[in-house]
Structures are given as structure tokens and as C-alpha cells.
Amino acid sequence: MKKVGKGILLVVFLCIAALVIGGCSNQGTTTSGTTPESPAADTTKTGAKKDIVVGFSQIGAESDWRRAETKSIRDEAKARGIDLKFVDAQQKKENQIKAIKTFIAQKVDAIILAPVVETGWEPVLKEAKRAKIPVILVDRGVDVADDSLYATLIASDFVEEGRMAGEWLAKATDGSCKIVELQGTPEAAPAIDRKKGFEEIIKKYPGMKIIKSQTGDFSRINGKAVMEAFIKSEGKNIQAVYAHNDDMAIGAIQALEAAGMKPGKDVFVVSIDGVKAAFQAMVDGKLNATVECNPLLGPLAFDAVEKLVNGESVPKKIVVEDKIFTQDVAKNVIKDRKY
Ligand code: GYE
């Protein structure tokens, strides 16, 4: 009797162990990889569909926009049962190159790359091409002579975003104001293009002038520090702030308030991204306008991944549509904002 009882216990234990192990190995094929070292899942079983493994080299976590993009890509991979290897490059191109090389060594099915700057990608993209691994660029573009080095670019039109910000400011100031500009990360596509689009518009208005321009690296803390320096040297001369993203605009708003100036009233503030905090700043009357730049790129990115893995073609460029939001609509739309 005793022996039979022990036997049953052993069988029950083995069943539980099998269930636990089975559950764990399933988890290994879903989205959770956070290091380039985690081995690529190879769960191909006879007759079963091969799991897709994707490496994602992200720039960092410098802004609300970027955090929203990361979440969108992670959530979408998880929803589709795709194994995502996520690596944060801490703003360094060298780290991104290292991550891509690791993904190639792991024989991933596709690579998603958000390139921090535009140049210097040719050698590593050639390695990916030789390994027949498609590269999907998200949100920022690269400057390469041969565009067969990447499969597609999914991004907004940053020049157009700069134009929208410039046009709004020209209208609000009757084409006359002294502007300070907070630029994004040097050599990054959105910093180059947002400057270009904005300048294209304001040069049509002789009364509009950029009196100071410096990088705030797309972060709140740097935007604030640069704005403090602008206020120190230009003071009340400053009539408008053009920030290449909302985080820097919010930093600038803090600096203006600390200096006893009234952002949104004494000084116009216009920026780009359309994150929730910017809508709140508009509701509070401190930010005048923001141009939306949609970071929720996960669904588009994985549509492209799945097509490419199935041997289908994708367009070379997928442009995400943007529009400008102002204070008068902020209150009504803030509750529906998704990021
Ligand atoms: O505007 C900014 C972020 O590359 C479009 O990078 C993106 C930009 C975005 O840090 O907030």
C-alpha cells in the first residue's frame, strides 16, 4: 500500500515537471529577449511553422517618443509570437554595429534597426546582406549609396514636419520673430531634416530669424540646460523656441519659467512628436503647438518582417502621415492620445 502511494506521488510529480518544462520552453519562443547573448530560438519541429526570430537594435531611451516606439515594437512582437532580441545602444552607433553583428551570428530571420545617425552603416549592412538577413529601418534613415542594403524604411517625413512647425510659427507671429532652436542629436536624420524644413519656410519671411541654435540631444535635461544658456545670453530677445522634439521643448519650458518668463505667452514654443506630456503642456497653456510624429511603428515593422520572411516584397519607403496640433484642440484630444 505504501509503495503504491509513493508510485502515484512520483507519477504526479513527473507530470507536473513535464508541464512546467513544456511551459518554459514555450515562453522561450515569445518576445522577451533582452540581451544579444540569448541564443536564437530554434524550435522547428517537423511540420510545424518555424518561429520567426528578430533582432531589434534600438537607439536608447532618450525621449517619451522613443520609449513609446520600443513598447510598440515589443508589444507587437509578443502579440504575433515572434521572438524579439532587444538591444538598447545607449545612443552609440558602435553599440548598434556590435548588436547587428551579434544578430547576424545568431542567424536571426530579420533585423529591425533604428539608426542613431545617418552615416557609417555600409560595412555592417553589407554583412547582413551577405548573410541574407533583411534589415528593416524604423523611424530614422541612413545615408548609403546602395539602397539594396536595407529592405525598407518606415518613417515620418521629417522635412515636412519642420515645414509644418515653421508655417505655424510664421502664421502665429505674422512672419516676424526672433527664434532659438533646440536641435536633435547631431547627424541624426530627424535633426538634419527638421532643421531643413523649418529653415525652408522661415527664409520666406525676412522678419523671422534664428538667433541661436544648438543641440539638446533630444532629451529633456539637455534641452533645459541649453535653454538656460540661451536665456543667459539673449534674455528677453527670445520670442520663440523651435525644438526638434517635445522633450527638449518641455525642458525649455522649465528653463523659461525658472527665469520668470511665460512660455506659451511671452515666448512661443513649438515642437515635434505629439507625446502626451506635450498635450498636457498645451492644455496648461505653456506649449503652443506640436507636430505629431507617430512612434507606434510595431504593426508596420512586423508586417514588413513577415512579408520579407515569406519571400514577398515590400515598398522601399513606408511614410507615416503626421499633422500639427495646437492648444485649441489639445483639451478635446488629450484623452485619446495613445502615447
Ligand atoms: O522625434 C525624438 C526621438 O527618431 C523620430 O527621436 C525619432 C526622434 C523623435 O528621440 O523624440
Coordinates of C-alpha atoms and ligand atoms in Angstrom, one line a residue:
M1 CA 0.0 0.0 0.0
K2 CA 2.7 2.4 1.0
K3 CA 4.7 1.5 -2.1
V4 CA 1.7 2.2 -4.4
G5 CA 1.1 5.6 -2.7
K6 CA 4.8 6.6 -3.4
G7 CA 4.4 5.4 -7.0
I8 CA 1.4 7.7 -7.5
L9 CA 3.2 10.6 -6.0
L10 CA 6.1 10.0 -8.3
V11 CA 3.9 9.9 -11.4
V12 CA 2.1 13.1 -10.3
F13 CA 5.5 14.8 -9.7
L14 CA 6.7 13.8 -13.1
C15 CA 3.6 15.1 -14.8
I16 CA 3.9 18.5 -13.1
A17 CA 7.6 18.7 -14.0
A18 CA 6.8 17.9 -17.7
L19 CA 4.1 20.6 -17.7
V20 CA 6.4 23.2 -16.1
I21 CA 9.3 22.4 -18.6
G22 CA 6.8 22.5 -21.5
G23 CA 5.5 25.9 -20.4
C24 CA 9.0 27.3 -20.0
S25 CA 10.2 26.2 -23.4
N26 CA 7.1 27.8 -25.0
Q27 CA 7.9 31.0 -23.2
G28 CA 11.4 30.9 -24.8
T29 CA 9.9 31.4 -28.2
T30 CA 7.9 34.5 -27.3
T31 CA 9.1 38.1 -27.0
S32 CA 11.3 38.5 -24.0
G33 CA 15.0 38.5 -25.1
T34 CA 16.8 41.5 -23.7
T35 CA 20.4 40.6 -24.5
P36 CA 22.2 39.9 -27.7
E37 CA 23.7 36.8 -26.0
S38 CA 20.4 34.9 -25.5
P39 CA 20.6 32.1 -28.1
A40 CA 18.2 32.3 -31.1
A41 CA 15.2 30.0 -30.5
D42 CA 15.3 27.0 -32.8
T43 CA 12.0 25.4 -32.2
T44 CA 11.4 24.0 -35.7
K45 CA 9.5 20.7 -35.4
T46 CA 8.6 18.5 -38.3
G47 CA 5.6 20.0 -40.0
A48 CA 5.4 22.9 -37.5
K49 CA 5.8 26.6 -38.6
K50 CA 9.3 27.9 -37.9
D51 CA 9.3 30.6 -35.3
I52 CA 10.5 34.0 -36.5
V53 CA 13.4 35.4 -34.6
V54 CA 14.1 39.2 -35.0
G55 CA 16.9 41.3 -33.6
F56 CA 16.0 44.9 -32.8
S57 CA 18.7 47.5 -32.3
Q58 CA 17.2 50.4 -30.6
I59 CA 19.0 53.8 -30.1
G60 CA 18.2 54.3 -26.4
A61 CA 15.5 55.8 -24.2
E62 CA 16.2 59.5 -24.6
S63 CA 12.6 60.6 -25.0
D64 CA 9.0 59.7 -24.4
W65 CA 8.7 59.2 -28.1
R66 CA 11.5 56.5 -28.1
R67 CA 10.0 54.7 -25.1
A68 CA 6.7 54.6 -26.9
E69 CA 8.4 53.2 -30.0
T70 CA 10.1 50.5 -28.0
K71 CA 6.9 49.5 -26.3
S72 CA 5.0 49.3 -29.6
I73 CA 7.7 47.0 -31.2
R74 CA 7.9 44.8 -28.1
D75 CA 4.1 44.5 -27.8
E76 CA 3.6 43.7 -31.4
A77 CA 6.3 41.0 -31.4
K78 CA 4.7 39.4 -28.4
A79 CA 1.2 39.6 -30.0
R80 CA 2.5 37.8 -33.1
G81 CA 4.5 35.2 -31.2
I82 CA 7.8 36.5 -32.7
D83 CA 11.0 36.0 -30.7
L84 CA 12.4 39.5 -30.3
K85 CA 16.0 40.1 -29.3
F86 CA 16.1 43.7 -28.0
V87 CA 19.3 45.6 -27.5
D88 CA 19.5 49.2 -26.3
A89 CA 22.5 51.0 -27.8
Q90 CA 22.7 53.8 -25.2
Q91 CA 22.9 56.4 -28.1
K92 CA 26.1 54.9 -29.5
K93 CA 26.5 53.8 -33.1
E94 CA 29.3 51.4 -32.2
N95 CA 26.9 49.6 -29.9
Q96 CA 24.4 49.3 -32.7
I97 CA 27.0 47.9 -35.0
K98 CA 28.0 45.3 -32.3
A99 CA 24.4 44.3 -31.8
I100 CA 23.8 43.8 -35.6
K101 CA 26.9 41.6 -35.8
T102 CA 25.6 39.5 -32.9
F103 CA 22.2 39.2 -34.6
I104 CA 24.0 38.0 -37.8
A105 CA 26.0 35.5 -35.8
Q106 CA 22.7 34.3 -34.2
K107 CA 21.2 33.8 -37.7
V108 CA 18.1 35.8 -36.9
D109 CA 15.4 36.0 -39.6
A110 CA 15.3 39.8 -39.8
I111 CA 16.9 42.8 -38.2
I112 CA 15.0 46.0 -37.2
L113 CA 17.3 48.9 -36.9
A114 CA 16.6 52.5 -35.6
P115 CA 19.9 54.1 -36.7
V116 CA 21.1 56.8 -34.3
V117 CA 22.9 58.8 -37.1
E118 CA 22.7 58.7 -40.8
T119 CA 26.2 57.7 -41.8
G120 CA 28.7 54.8 -41.3
W121 CA 26.4 51.8 -41.9
E122 CA 27.6 50.4 -45.2
P123 CA 30.0 47.8 -43.9
V124 CA 27.7 46.2 -41.3
L125 CA 24.7 46.4 -43.7
K126 CA 26.8 44.6 -46.3
E127 CA 27.5 41.8 -43.8
A128 CA 23.7 41.5 -43.2
K129 CA 23.1 41.4 -46.9
R130 CA 25.7 38.7 -47.4
A131 CA 24.1 36.6 -44.7
K132 CA 20.7 37.2 -46.5
I133 CA 19.1 38.8 -43.4
P134 CA 16.7 41.6 -44.4
V135 CA 17.1 44.9 -42.5
I136 CA 14.1 47.0 -41.7
L137 CA 14.9 50.6 -40.8
V138 CA 12.5 52.2 -38.4
D139 CA 12.0 55.9 -37.7
R140 CA 15.4 57.2 -38.9
G141 CA 17.0 56.8 -42.3
V142 CA 20.6 56.0 -43.3
D143 CA 22.8 57.6 -46.0
V144 CA 24.0 54.8 -48.2
A145 CA 24.9 54.8 -51.9
D146 CA 23.3 51.4 -52.4
D147 CA 19.8 51.2 -51.1
S148 CA 19.6 47.5 -51.6
L149 CA 21.5 47.3 -48.3
Y150 CA 18.2 47.6 -46.5
A151 CA 14.7 46.2 -47.3
T152 CA 12.6 49.2 -46.3
L153 CA 12.4 52.4 -44.3
I154 CA 9.4 53.0 -42.1
A155 CA 9.4 56.6 -41.0
S156 CA 7.8 60.0 -41.0
D157 CA 8.7 62.8 -43.4
F158 CA 10.9 64.9 -41.1
V159 CA 11.4 67.8 -43.6
E160 CA 7.6 68.1 -43.8
E161 CA 7.4 68.1 -40.0
G162 CA 9.9 71.0 -39.9
R163 CA 7.9 72.9 -42.6
M164 CA 4.7 72.4 -40.6
A165 CA 6.3 73.9 -37.4
G166 CA 7.7 76.8 -39.5
E167 CA 4.4 77.6 -41.1
W168 CA 2.6 77.5 -37.8
L169 CA 5.1 80.0 -36.3
A170 CA 5.0 82.3 -39.3
K171 CA 1.3 82.5 -39.1
A172 CA 1.2 83.0 -35.3
T173 CA 3.8 85.8 -35.4
D174 CA 2.8 87.4 -38.7
G175 CA 6.2 86.4 -40.1
S176 CA 8.2 88.3 -37.5
C177 CA 10.1 86.8 -34.5
K178 CA 13.5 86.0 -33.1
I179 CA 13.8 82.3 -32.6
V180 CA 16.1 80.0 -30.6
E181 CA 16.4 76.4 -32.0
L182 CA 17.0 73.3 -30.0
Q183 CA 18.3 70.7 -32.4
G184 CA 18.1 66.9 -32.1
T185 CA 21.1 64.6 -31.9
P186 CA 23.9 65.8 -34.3
E187 CA 23.9 63.9 -37.6
A188 CA 20.6 62.2 -36.9
A189 CA 18.1 62.2 -39.8
P190 CA 15.3 63.9 -37.8
A191 CA 17.7 66.6 -36.6
I192 CA 19.0 67.3 -40.1
D193 CA 15.6 67.2 -41.8
R194 CA 13.6 69.1 -39.2
K195 CA 16.1 72.0 -39.4
K196 CA 16.0 71.9 -43.2
G197 CA 12.2 72.0 -43.4
F198 CA 11.8 74.8 -40.8
E199 CA 14.5 76.9 -42.5
E200 CA 12.9 76.5 -45.9
I201 CA 9.8 78.1 -44.6
I202 CA 11.2 80.9 -42.4
K203 CA 13.6 82.1 -45.1
K204 CA 10.5 83.3 -47.0
Y205 CA 9.9 85.8 -44.1
P206 CA 12.6 88.4 -43.7
G207 CA 11.3 89.1 -40.1
M208 CA 11.9 85.6 -38.9
K209 CA 15.4 84.9 -37.6
I210 CA 17.1 82.0 -35.8
I211 CA 19.3 83.9 -33.3
K212 CA 20.7 80.8 -31.5
S213 CA 20.8 77.1 -32.4
Q214 CA 22.3 74.2 -30.5
T215 CA 21.8 70.6 -29.9
G216 CA 19.9 69.4 -26.9
D217 CA 20.3 65.7 -28.0
F218 CA 16.5 65.1 -28.0
S219 CA 16.4 64.9 -24.2
R220 CA 14.6 67.0 -21.6
I221 CA 17.6 67.6 -19.4
N222 CA 19.8 68.8 -22.2
G223 CA 17.0 70.9 -23.7
K224 CA 16.7 72.6 -20.3
A225 CA 20.4 73.2 -19.9
V226 CA 20.8 74.6 -23.5
M227 CA 17.8 76.8 -23.0
E228 CA 19.2 78.2 -19.7
A229 CA 22.4 79.2 -21.7
F230 CA 20.2 80.8 -24.4
I231 CA 18.3 82.8 -21.8
K232 CA 21.6 83.9 -20.2
S233 CA 22.9 85.3 -23.5
E234 CA 19.7 86.5 -25.2
G235 CA 17.2 87.1 -22.4
K236 CA 14.1 89.0 -23.5
N237 CA 15.3 89.0 -27.1
I238 CA 13.9 85.5 -27.4
Q239 CA 10.4 85.5 -28.9
A240 CA 10.1 81.9 -29.9
V241 CA 11.5 78.4 -29.3
Y242 CA 11.6 75.8 -32.0
A243 CA 12.5 72.4 -30.5
H244 CA 13.1 69.3 -32.7
N245 CA 11.2 67.2 -30.1
D246 CA 8.7 67.6 -27.3
D247 CA 11.1 66.5 -24.6
M248 CA 13.5 69.4 -25.3
A249 CA 10.5 71.8 -25.5
I250 CA 9.4 70.7 -22.1
G251 CA 13.0 71.2 -20.8
A252 CA 13.0 74.7 -22.4
I253 CA 9.6 75.5 -20.8
Q254 CA 11.1 74.7 -17.4
A255 CA 14.1 76.9 -18.0
L256 CA 11.8 79.8 -19.2
E257 CA 9.6 79.5 -16.1
A258 CA 12.6 79.4 -13.8
A259 CA 13.8 82.7 -15.4
G260 CA 10.4 84.3 -14.8
M261 CA 9.3 84.2 -18.4
K262 CA 5.9 82.8 -19.6
P263 CA 6.3 80.0 -22.1
G264 CA 3.3 79.9 -24.4
K265 CA 2.5 83.6 -23.8
D266 CA 5.6 85.8 -23.7
V267 CA 7.5 83.2 -25.8
F268 CA 6.0 81.0 -28.4
V269 CA 7.0 77.3 -28.1
V270 CA 6.6 74.9 -31.0
S271 CA 7.9 71.4 -31.2
I272 CA 7.6 67.9 -32.8
D273 CA 6.4 64.4 -31.6
G274 CA 3.0 64.9 -30.1
V275 CA 3.6 62.9 -26.9
K276 CA 1.1 63.0 -24.0
A277 CA 3.3 65.4 -22.0
A278 CA 3.2 67.9 -24.8
F279 CA -0.6 67.7 -25.0
Q280 CA -0.6 68.4 -21.2
A281 CA 1.7 71.4 -21.7
M282 CA -0.7 72.7 -24.4
V283 CA -3.7 72.2 -22.0
D284 CA -1.7 74.2 -19.4
G285 CA -1.0 76.9 -22.0
K286 CA 2.8 76.5 -21.9
L287 CA 3.3 74.9 -25.3
N288 CA 1.7 76.4 -28.4
A289 CA 1.9 73.6 -30.9
T290 CA 3.3 70.2 -31.6
V291 CA 3.7 68.3 -34.9
E292 CA 2.7 64.7 -34.4
C293 CA 5.3 62.1 -35.3
N294 CA 3.8 58.6 -34.8
P295 CA 6.1 56.3 -32.8
L296 CA 3.7 53.3 -32.9
L297 CA 5.6 51.5 -35.6
G298 CA 5.4 48.0 -34.3
P299 CA 2.5 46.8 -36.6
L300 CA 4.1 48.2 -39.7
A301 CA 7.5 46.9 -38.8
F302 CA 6.3 43.3 -38.3
D303 CA 4.0 43.4 -41.3
A304 CA 7.2 44.1 -43.3
V305 CA 9.2 41.4 -41.4
E306 CA 6.6 38.7 -42.0
K307 CA 6.3 39.6 -45.7
L308 CA 10.1 39.5 -46.1
V309 CA 10.5 36.2 -44.3
N310 CA 7.8 34.8 -46.6
G311 CA 9.8 36.0 -49.6
E312 CA 7.3 38.7 -50.5
S313 CA 8.4 42.2 -51.5
V314 CA 7.8 45.4 -49.5
P315 CA 8.0 49.1 -50.6
K316 CA 11.4 50.8 -50.2
K317 CA 9.8 53.5 -48.1
I318 CA 6.7 53.5 -46.0
V319 CA 5.8 57.0 -44.9
V320 CA 3.9 57.6 -41.8
E321 CA 1.4 60.6 -42.0
D322 CA 1.7 63.4 -39.5
K323 CA -0.3 66.5 -38.6
I324 CA 0.0 69.5 -36.3
F325 CA -1.9 70.0 -33.1
T326 CA -2.5 73.3 -31.3
Q327 CA -3.7 74.5 -27.9
D328 CA -7.3 75.0 -29.0
V329 CA -7.8 71.3 -29.7
A330 CA -5.5 69.8 -27.0
K331 CA -8.1 69.6 -24.3
N332 CA -10.5 67.6 -26.5
V333 CA -8.0 65.1 -27.9
I334 CA -5.6 64.5 -24.9
K335 CA -7.7 61.6 -23.6
D336 CA -7.5 59.7 -26.9
R337 CA -3.7 60.1 -27.2
K338 CA -2.1 56.6 -27.3
Y339 CA 1.5 57.7 -26.4
Ligands
GYE1 O1 11.4 62.7 -32.6 C1 12.7 62.1 -30.8 C2 13.5 60.8 -30.6 O2 13.9 59.4 -34.4 C3 11.8 60.4 -34.9 O3 14.0 60.5 -31.9 C4 12.7 60.0 -33.8 C5 13.1 61.1 -32.9 C6 12.0 61.7 -32.1 O4 14.3 60.8 -29.6 O5 11.9 62.4 -29.7

